[in-house]
PDB file of C-alpha atoms in Angstrom:
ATOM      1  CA  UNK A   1    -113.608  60.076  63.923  1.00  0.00           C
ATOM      2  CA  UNK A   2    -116.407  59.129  65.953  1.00  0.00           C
ATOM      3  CA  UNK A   3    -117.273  62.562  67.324  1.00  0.00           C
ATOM      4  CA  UNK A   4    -117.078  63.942  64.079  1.00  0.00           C
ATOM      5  CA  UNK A   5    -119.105  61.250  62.092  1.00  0.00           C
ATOM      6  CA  UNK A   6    -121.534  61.673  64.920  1.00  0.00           C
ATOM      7  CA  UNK A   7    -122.708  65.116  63.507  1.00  0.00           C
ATOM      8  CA  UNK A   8    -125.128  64.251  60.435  1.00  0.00           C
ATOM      9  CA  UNK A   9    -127.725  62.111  60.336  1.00  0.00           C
ATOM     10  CA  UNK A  10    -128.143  58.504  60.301  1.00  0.00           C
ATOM     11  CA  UNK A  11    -128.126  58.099  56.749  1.00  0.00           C
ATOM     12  CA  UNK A  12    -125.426  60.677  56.387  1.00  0.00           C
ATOM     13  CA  UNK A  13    -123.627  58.574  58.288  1.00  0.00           C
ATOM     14  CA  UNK A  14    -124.025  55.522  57.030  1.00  0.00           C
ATOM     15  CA  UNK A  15    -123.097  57.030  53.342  1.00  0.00           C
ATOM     16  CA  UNK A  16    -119.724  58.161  54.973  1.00  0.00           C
ATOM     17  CA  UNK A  17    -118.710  54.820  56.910  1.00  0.00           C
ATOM     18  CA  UNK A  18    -119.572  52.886  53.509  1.00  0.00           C
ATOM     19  CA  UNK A  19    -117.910  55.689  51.058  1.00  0.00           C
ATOM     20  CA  UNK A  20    -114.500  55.025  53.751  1.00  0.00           C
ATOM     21  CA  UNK A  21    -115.461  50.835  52.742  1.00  0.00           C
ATOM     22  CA  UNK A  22    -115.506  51.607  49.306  1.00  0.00           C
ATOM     23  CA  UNK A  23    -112.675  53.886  49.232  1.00  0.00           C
ATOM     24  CA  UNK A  24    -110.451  51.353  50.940  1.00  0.00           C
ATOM     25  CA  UNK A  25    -111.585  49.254  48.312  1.00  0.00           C
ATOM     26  CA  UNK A  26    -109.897  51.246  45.514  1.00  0.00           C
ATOM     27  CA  UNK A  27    -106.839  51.702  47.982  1.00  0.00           C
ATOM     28  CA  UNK A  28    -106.481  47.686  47.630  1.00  0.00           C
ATOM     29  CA  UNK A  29    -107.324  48.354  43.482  1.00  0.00           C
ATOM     30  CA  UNK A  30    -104.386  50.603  43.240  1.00  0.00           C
ATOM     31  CA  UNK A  31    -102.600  47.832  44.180  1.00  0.00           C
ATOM     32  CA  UNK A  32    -102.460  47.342  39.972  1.00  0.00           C
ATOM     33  CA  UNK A  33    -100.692  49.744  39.638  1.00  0.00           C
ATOM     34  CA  UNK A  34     -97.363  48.234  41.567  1.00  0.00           C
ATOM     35  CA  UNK A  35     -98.294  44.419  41.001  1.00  0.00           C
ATOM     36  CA  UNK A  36     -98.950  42.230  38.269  1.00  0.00           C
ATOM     37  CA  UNK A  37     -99.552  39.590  40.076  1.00  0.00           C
ATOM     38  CA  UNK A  38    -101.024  38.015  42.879  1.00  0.00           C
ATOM     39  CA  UNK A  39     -99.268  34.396  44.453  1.00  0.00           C
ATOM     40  CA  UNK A  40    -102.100  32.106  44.475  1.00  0.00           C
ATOM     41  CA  UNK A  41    -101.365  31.341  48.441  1.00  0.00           C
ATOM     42  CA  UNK A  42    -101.320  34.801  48.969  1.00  0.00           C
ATOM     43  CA  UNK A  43    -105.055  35.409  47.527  1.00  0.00           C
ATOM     44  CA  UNK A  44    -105.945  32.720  49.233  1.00  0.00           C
ATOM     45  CA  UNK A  45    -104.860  34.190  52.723  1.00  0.00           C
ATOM     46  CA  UNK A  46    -106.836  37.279  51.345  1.00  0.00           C
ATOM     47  CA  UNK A  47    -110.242  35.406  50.996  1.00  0.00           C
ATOM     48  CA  UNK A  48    -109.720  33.886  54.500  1.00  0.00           C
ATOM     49  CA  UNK A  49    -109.181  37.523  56.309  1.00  0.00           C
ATOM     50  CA  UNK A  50    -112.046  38.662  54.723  1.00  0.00           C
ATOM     51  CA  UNK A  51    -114.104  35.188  55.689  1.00  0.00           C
ATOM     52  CA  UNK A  52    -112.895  35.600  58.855  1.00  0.00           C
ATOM     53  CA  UNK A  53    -113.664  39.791  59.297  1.00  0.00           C
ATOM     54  CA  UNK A  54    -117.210  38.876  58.365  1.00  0.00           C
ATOM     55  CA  UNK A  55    -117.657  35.670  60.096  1.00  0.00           C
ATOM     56  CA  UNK A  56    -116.810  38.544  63.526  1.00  0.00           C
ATOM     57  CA  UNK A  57    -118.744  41.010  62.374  1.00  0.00           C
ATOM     58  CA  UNK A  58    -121.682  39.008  62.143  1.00  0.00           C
ATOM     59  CA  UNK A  59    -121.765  37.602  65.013  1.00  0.00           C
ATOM     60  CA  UNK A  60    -120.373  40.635  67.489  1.00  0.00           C
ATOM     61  CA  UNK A  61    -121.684  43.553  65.468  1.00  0.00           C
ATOM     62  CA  UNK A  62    -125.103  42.088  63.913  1.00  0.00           C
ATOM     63  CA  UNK A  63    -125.955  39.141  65.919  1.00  0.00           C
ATOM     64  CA  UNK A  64    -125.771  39.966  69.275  1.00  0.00           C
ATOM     65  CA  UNK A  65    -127.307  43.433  68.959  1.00  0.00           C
ATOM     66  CA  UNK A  66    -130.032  41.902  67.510  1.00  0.00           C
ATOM     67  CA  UNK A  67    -130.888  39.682  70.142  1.00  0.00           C
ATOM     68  CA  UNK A  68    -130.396  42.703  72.498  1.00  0.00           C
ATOM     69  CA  UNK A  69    -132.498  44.888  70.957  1.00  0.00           C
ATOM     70  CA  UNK A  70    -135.185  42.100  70.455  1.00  0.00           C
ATOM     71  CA  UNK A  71    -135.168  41.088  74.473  1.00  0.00           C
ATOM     72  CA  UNK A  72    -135.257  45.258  75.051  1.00  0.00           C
ATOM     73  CA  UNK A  73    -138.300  45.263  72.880  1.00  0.00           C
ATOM     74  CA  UNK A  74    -140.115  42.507  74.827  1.00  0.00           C
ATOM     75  CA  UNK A  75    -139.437  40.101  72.827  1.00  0.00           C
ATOM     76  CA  UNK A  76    -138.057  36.610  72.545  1.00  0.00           C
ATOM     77  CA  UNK A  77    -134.550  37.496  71.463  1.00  0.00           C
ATOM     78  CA  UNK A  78    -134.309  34.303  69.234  1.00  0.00           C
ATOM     79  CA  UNK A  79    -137.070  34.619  67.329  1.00  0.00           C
ATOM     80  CA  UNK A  80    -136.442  37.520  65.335  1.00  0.00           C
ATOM     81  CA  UNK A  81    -132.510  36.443  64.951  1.00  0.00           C
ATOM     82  CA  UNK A  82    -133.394  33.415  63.210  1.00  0.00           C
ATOM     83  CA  UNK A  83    -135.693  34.999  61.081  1.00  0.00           C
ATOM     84  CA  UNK A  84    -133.766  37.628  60.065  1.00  0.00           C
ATOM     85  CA  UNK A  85    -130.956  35.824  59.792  1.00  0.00           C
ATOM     86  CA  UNK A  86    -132.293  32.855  57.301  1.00  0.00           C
ATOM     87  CA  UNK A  87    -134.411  35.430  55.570  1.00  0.00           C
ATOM     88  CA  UNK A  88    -130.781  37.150  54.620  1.00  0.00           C
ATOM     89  CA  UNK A  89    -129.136  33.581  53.579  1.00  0.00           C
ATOM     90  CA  UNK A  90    -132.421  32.949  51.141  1.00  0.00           C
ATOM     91  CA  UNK A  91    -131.930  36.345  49.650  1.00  0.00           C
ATOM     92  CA  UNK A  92    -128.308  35.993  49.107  1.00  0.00           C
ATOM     93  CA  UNK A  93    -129.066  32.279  48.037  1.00  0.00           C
ATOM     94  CA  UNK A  94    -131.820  34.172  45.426  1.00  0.00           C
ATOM     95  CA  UNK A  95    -129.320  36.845  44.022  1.00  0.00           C
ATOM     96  CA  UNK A  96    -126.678  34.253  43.689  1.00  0.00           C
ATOM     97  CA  UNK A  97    -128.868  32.237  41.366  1.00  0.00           C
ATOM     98  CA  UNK A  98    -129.505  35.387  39.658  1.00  0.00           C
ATOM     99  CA  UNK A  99    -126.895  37.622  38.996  1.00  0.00           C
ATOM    100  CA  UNK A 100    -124.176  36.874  36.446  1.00  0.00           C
ATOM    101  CA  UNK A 101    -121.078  35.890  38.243  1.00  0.00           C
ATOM    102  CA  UNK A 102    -117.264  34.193  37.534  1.00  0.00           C
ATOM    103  CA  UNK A 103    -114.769  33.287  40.781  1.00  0.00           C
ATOM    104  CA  UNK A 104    -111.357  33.593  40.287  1.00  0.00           C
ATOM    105  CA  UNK A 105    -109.416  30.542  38.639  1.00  0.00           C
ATOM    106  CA  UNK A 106    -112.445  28.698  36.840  1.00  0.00           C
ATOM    107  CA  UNK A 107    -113.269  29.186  33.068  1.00  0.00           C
ATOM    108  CA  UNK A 108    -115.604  31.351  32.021  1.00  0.00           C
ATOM    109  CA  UNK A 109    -118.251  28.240  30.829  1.00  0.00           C
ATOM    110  CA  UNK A 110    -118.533  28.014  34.482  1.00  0.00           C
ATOM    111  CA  UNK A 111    -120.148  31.576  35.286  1.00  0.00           C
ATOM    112  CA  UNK A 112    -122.955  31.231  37.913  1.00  0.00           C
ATOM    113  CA  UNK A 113    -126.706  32.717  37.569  1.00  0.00           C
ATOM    114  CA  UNK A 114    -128.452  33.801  34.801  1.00  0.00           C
ATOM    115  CA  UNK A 115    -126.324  32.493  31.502  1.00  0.00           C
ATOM    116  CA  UNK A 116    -125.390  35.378  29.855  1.00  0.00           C
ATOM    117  CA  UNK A 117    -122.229  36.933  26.807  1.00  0.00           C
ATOM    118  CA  UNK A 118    -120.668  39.353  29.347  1.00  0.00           C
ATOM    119  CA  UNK A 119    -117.281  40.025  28.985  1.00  0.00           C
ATOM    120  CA  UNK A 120    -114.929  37.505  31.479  1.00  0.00           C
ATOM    121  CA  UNK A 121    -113.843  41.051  33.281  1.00  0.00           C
ATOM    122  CA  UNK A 122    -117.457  41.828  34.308  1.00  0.00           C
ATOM    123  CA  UNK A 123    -118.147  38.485  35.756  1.00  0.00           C
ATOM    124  CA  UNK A 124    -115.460  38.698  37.919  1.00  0.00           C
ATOM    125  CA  UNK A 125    -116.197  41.956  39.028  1.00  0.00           C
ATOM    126  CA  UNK A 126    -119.657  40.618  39.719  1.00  0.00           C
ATOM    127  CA  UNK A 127    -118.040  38.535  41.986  1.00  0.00           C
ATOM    128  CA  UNK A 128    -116.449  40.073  44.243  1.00  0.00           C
ATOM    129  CA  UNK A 129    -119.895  42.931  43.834  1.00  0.00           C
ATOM    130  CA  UNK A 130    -122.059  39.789  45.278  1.00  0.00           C
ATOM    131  CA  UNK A 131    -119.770  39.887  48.620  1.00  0.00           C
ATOM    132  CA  UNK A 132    -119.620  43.494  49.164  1.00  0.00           C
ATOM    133  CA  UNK A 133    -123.666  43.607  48.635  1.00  0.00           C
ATOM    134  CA  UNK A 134    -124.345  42.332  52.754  1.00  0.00           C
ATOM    135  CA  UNK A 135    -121.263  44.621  53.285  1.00  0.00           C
ATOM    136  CA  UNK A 136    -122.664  47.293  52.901  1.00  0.00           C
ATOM    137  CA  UNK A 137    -126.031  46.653  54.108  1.00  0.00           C
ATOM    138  CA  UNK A 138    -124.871  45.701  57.053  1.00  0.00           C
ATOM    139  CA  UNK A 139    -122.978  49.130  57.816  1.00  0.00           C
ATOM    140  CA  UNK A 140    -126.382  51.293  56.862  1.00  0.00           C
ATOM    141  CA  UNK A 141    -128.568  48.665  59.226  1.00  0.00           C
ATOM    142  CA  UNK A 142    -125.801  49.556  62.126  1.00  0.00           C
ATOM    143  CA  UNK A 143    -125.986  53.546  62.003  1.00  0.00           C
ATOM    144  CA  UNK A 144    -129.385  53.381  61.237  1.00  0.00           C
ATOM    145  CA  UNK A 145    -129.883  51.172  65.216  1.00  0.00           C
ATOM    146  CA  UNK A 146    -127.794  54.186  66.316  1.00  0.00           C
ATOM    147  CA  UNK A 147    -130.888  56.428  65.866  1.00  0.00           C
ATOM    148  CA  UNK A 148    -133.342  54.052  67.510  1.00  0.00           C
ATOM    149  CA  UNK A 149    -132.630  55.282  71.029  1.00  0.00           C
ATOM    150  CA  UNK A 150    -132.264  51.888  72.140  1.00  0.00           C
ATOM    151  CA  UNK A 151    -128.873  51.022  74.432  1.00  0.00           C
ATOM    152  CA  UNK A 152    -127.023  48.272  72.861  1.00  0.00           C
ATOM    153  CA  UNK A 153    -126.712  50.871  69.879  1.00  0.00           C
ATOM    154  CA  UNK A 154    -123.831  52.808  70.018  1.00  0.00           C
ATOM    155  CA  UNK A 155    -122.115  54.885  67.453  1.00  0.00           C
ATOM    156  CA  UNK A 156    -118.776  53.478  68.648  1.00  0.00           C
ATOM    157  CA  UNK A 157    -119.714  49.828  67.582  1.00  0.00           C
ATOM    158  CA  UNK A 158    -120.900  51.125  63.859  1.00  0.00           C
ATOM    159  CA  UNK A 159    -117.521  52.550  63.823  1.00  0.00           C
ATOM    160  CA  UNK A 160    -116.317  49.741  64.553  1.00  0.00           C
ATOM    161  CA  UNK A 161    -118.102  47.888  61.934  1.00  0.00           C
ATOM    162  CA  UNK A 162    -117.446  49.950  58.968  1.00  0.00           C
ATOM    163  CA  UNK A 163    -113.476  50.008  59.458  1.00  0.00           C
ATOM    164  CA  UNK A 164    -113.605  46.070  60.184  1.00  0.00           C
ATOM    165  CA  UNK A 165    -115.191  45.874  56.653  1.00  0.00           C
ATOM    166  CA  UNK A 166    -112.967  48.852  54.987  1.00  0.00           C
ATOM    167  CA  UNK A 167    -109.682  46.449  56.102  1.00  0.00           C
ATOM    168  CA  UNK A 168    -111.135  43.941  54.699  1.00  0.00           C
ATOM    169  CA  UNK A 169    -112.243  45.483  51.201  1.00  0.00           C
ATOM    170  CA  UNK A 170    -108.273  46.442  50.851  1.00  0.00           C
ATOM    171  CA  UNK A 171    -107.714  42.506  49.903  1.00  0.00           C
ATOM    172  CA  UNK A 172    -110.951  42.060  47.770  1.00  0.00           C
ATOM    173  CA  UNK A 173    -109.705  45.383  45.440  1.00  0.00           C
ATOM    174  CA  UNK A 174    -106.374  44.016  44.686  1.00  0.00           C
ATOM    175  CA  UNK A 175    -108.004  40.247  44.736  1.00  0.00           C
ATOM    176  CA  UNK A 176    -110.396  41.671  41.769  1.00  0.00           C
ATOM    177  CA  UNK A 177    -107.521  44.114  40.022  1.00  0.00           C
ATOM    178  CA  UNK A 178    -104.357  42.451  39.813  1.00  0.00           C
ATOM    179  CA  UNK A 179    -105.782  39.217  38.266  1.00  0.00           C
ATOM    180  CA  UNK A 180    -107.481  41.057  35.628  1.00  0.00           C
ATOM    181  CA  UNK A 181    -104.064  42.515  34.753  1.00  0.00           C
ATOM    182  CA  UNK A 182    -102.282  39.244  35.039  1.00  0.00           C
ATOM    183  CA  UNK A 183    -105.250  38.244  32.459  1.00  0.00           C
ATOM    184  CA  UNK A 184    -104.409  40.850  29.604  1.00  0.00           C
ATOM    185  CA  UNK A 185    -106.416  44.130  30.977  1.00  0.00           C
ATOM    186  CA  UNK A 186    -104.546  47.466  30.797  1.00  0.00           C
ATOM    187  CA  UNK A 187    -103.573  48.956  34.084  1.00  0.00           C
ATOM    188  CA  UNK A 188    -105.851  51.324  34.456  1.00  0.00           C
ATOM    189  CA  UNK A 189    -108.516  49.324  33.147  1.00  0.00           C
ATOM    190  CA  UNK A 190    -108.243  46.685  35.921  1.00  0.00           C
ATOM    191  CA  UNK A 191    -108.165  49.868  38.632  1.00  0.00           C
ATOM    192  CA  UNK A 192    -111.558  50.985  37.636  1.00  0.00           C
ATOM    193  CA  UNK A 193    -113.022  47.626  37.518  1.00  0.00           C
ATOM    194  CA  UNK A 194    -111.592  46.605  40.944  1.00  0.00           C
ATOM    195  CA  UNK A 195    -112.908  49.980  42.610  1.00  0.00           C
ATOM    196  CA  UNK A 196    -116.156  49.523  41.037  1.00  0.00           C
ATOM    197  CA  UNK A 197    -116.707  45.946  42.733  1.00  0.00           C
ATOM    198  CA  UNK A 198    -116.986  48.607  45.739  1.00  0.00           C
ATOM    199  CA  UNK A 199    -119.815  51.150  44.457  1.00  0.00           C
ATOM    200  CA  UNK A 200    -122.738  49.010  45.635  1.00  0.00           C
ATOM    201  CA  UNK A 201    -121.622  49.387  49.278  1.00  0.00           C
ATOM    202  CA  UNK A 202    -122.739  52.920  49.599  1.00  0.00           C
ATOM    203  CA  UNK A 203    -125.670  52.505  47.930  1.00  0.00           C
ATOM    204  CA  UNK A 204    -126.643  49.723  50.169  1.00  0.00           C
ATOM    205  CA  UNK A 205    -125.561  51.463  53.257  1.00  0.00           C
ATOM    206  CA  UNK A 206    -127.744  54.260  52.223  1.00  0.00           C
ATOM    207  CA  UNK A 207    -131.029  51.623  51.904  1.00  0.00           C
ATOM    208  CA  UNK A 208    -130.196  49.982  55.226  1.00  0.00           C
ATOM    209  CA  UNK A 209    -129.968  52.688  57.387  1.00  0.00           C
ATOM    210  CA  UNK A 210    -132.964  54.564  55.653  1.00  0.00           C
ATOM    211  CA  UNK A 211    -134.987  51.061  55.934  1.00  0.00           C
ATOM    212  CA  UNK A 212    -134.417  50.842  60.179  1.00  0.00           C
ATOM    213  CA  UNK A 213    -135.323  54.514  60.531  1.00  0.00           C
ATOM    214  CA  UNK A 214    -138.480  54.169  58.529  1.00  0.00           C
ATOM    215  CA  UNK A 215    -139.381  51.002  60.167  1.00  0.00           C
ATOM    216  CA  UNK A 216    -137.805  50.622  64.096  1.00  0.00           C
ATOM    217  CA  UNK A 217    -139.770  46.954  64.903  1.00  0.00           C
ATOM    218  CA  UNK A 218    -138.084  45.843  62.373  1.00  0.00           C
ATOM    219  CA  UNK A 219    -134.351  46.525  63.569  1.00  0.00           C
ATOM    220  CA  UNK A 220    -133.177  43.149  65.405  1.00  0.00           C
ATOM    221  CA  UNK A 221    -134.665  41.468  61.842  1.00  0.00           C
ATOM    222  CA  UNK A 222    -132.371  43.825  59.348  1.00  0.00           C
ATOM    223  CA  UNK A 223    -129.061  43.268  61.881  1.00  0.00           C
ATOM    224  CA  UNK A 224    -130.140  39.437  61.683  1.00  0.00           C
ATOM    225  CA  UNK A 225    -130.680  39.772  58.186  1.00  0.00           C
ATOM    226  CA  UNK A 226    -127.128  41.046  57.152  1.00  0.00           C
ATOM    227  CA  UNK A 227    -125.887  38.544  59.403  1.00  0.00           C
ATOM    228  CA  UNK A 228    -127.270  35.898  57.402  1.00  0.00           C
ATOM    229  CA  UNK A 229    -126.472  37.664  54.011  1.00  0.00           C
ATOM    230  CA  UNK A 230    -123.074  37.707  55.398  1.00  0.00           C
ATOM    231  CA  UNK A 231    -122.586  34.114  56.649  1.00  0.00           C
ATOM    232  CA  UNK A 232    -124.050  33.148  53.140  1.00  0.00           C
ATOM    233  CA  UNK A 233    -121.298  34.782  51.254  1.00  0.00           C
ATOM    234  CA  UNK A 234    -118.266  33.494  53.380  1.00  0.00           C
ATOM    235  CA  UNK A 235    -119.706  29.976  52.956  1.00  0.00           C
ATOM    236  CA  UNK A 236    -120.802  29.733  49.409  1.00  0.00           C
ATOM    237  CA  UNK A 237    -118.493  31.827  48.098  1.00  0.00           C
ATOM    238  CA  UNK A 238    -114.936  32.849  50.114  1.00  0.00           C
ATOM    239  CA  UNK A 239    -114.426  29.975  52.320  1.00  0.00           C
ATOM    240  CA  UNK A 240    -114.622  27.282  49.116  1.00  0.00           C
ATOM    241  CA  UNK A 241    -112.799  29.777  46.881  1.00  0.00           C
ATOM    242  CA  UNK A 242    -109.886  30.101  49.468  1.00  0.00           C
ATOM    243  CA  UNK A 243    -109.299  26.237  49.354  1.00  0.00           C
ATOM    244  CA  UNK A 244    -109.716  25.876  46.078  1.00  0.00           C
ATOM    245  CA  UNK A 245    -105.668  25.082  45.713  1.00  0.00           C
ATOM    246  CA  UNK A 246    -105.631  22.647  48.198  1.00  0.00           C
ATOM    247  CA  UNK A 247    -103.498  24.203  50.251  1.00  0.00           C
ATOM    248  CA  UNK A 248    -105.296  25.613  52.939  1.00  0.00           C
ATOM    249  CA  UNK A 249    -103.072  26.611  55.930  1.00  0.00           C
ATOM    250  CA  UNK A 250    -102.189  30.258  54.386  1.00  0.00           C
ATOM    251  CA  UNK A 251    -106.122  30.599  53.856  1.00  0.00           C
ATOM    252  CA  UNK A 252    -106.971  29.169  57.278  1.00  0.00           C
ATOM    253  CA  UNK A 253    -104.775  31.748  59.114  1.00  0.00           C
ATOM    254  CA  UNK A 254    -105.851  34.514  57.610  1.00  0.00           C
ATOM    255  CA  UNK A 255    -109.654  33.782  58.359  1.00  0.00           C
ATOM    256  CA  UNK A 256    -108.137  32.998  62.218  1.00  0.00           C
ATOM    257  CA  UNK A 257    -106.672  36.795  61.807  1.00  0.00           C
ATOM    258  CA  UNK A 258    -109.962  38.253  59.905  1.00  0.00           C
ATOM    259  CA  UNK A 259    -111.790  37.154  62.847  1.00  0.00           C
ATOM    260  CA  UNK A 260    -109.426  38.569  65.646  1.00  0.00           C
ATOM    261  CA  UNK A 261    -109.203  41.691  64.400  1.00  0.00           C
ATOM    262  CA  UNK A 262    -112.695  42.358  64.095  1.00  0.00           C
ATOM    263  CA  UNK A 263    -113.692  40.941  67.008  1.00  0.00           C
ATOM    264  CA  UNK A 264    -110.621  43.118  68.384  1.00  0.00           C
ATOM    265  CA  UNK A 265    -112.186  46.284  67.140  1.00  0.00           C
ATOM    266  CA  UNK A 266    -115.605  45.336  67.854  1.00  0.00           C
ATOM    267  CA  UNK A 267    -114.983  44.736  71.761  1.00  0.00           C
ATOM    268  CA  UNK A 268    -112.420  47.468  72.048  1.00  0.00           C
ATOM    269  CA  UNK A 269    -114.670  50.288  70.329  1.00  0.00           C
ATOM    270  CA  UNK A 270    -118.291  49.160  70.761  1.00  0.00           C
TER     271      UNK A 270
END
């Protein structure tokens, strides 16, 4: 895979590794189609794999670039990791406020950013849309290092990246899906919403990778910057929603897993 993704350019690239994140996505969607329902400790482990995948990835295949790059550069390899990283937290913090959104398990009434009459489906396909948004920026930022020339960029470790995130979109489909058929919505109807939760990744991916290529200074600030979009969205968003039951051993453990296995991938491949 990585000889052959290796072939087209950067932003070729990174519209490949996030189509395989969104397609994964719609794997986990198609989960509708056998299931009606999803065991509230079982979503709950869900949220905490994918906590935990991007918890890794942040760290292993954002952070620590960064700061590579950065010191590589001449720089002071902190500087431009807090920056970036904050900067990406604000912005999430900004769209969050924004964007029309509903969790799983609370009333509509209780819809976050802008007030708005969508229908309850949309709002929690917003959601889950909200997570995959530093997703795929992330992805396009990490193909788009590839092409800088500089060492601690490798091909192998945006690899490494994208399939981290595409095992961990295969939860968040079937977390968005099978609800919205437990809620009423035909089967194929709650298919196409859950796969669509997915769509912004590639277009994301696409503006990351072209934004590093078009501006190389500014590389160990976009890697920092996803990391911090990232961090943002397991916080605010997964980590609460996973424990929102109470029960949180089943949602622990899978976060503990999330983070082995990317960190697994990330070591073993980049």
């Amino acid at each position: 895979m990585i000889e052959w993704i290796g072939n087209y350019t950067p932003v070729q690239q990174a519209l490949i590794a996030t189509g395989f994140t969104w397609f994964v996505t719609a794997l986990g969607a198609a989960m509708v189609f056998f299931f009606k329902e999803i065991k509230r400790e079982m979503l709950d482990g869900m949220l905490g794999f994918a906590a935990g995948v991007m918890i890794a990835a942040s760290f292993w295949s954002l952070l620590a670039p960064a700061i590579e790059m950065a010191e590589e550069m001449g720089n002071r390899g902190w500087v431009p990791a807090v920056i970036g990283f904050l900067s990406g937290g604000l912005f999430l913090w900004i769209i969050d406020k924004i964007l029309p959104h509903l969790h799983q398990g609370l009333k509509t009434s209780e819809a976050e950013g802008i007030k708005t009459h969508w229908q309850r489906s949309v709002l929690l396909v917003l959601a889950v849309t909200l997570h995959n948004i530093p997703e795929g920026l992330a992805v396009g930022v990490a193909f788009g290092a590839v092409a800088s020339g500089i060492p601690s960029a490798n091909i192998a470790g945006a690899v490494a990246l994208a399939i981290g995130i595409g095992i961990q979109n295969f939860p968040e489909g079937a977390a968005v899906s099978v609800p919205l058929r437990r809620e009423g919505v035909s089967r194929l109807k709650s298919f196409w919403y859950g796969q669509l939760s997915g769509v912004v990744e590639p277009i994301a991916g696409v503006i990351g990778a072209y934004a590093v290529l078009t501006m190389r200074s500014l590389l160990p600030y976009a890697l920092s910057f996803a990391a911090g979009a990232m961090i943002f969205v397991v916080v605010e968003e997964l980590i609460p929603e996973s424990q929102i039951d109470k029960k949180t051993d089943l949602s622990t453990a899978g976060a503990m897993l999330g983070f082995a296995v990317m960190m697994s991938l990330d070591v073993a491949l980049g």
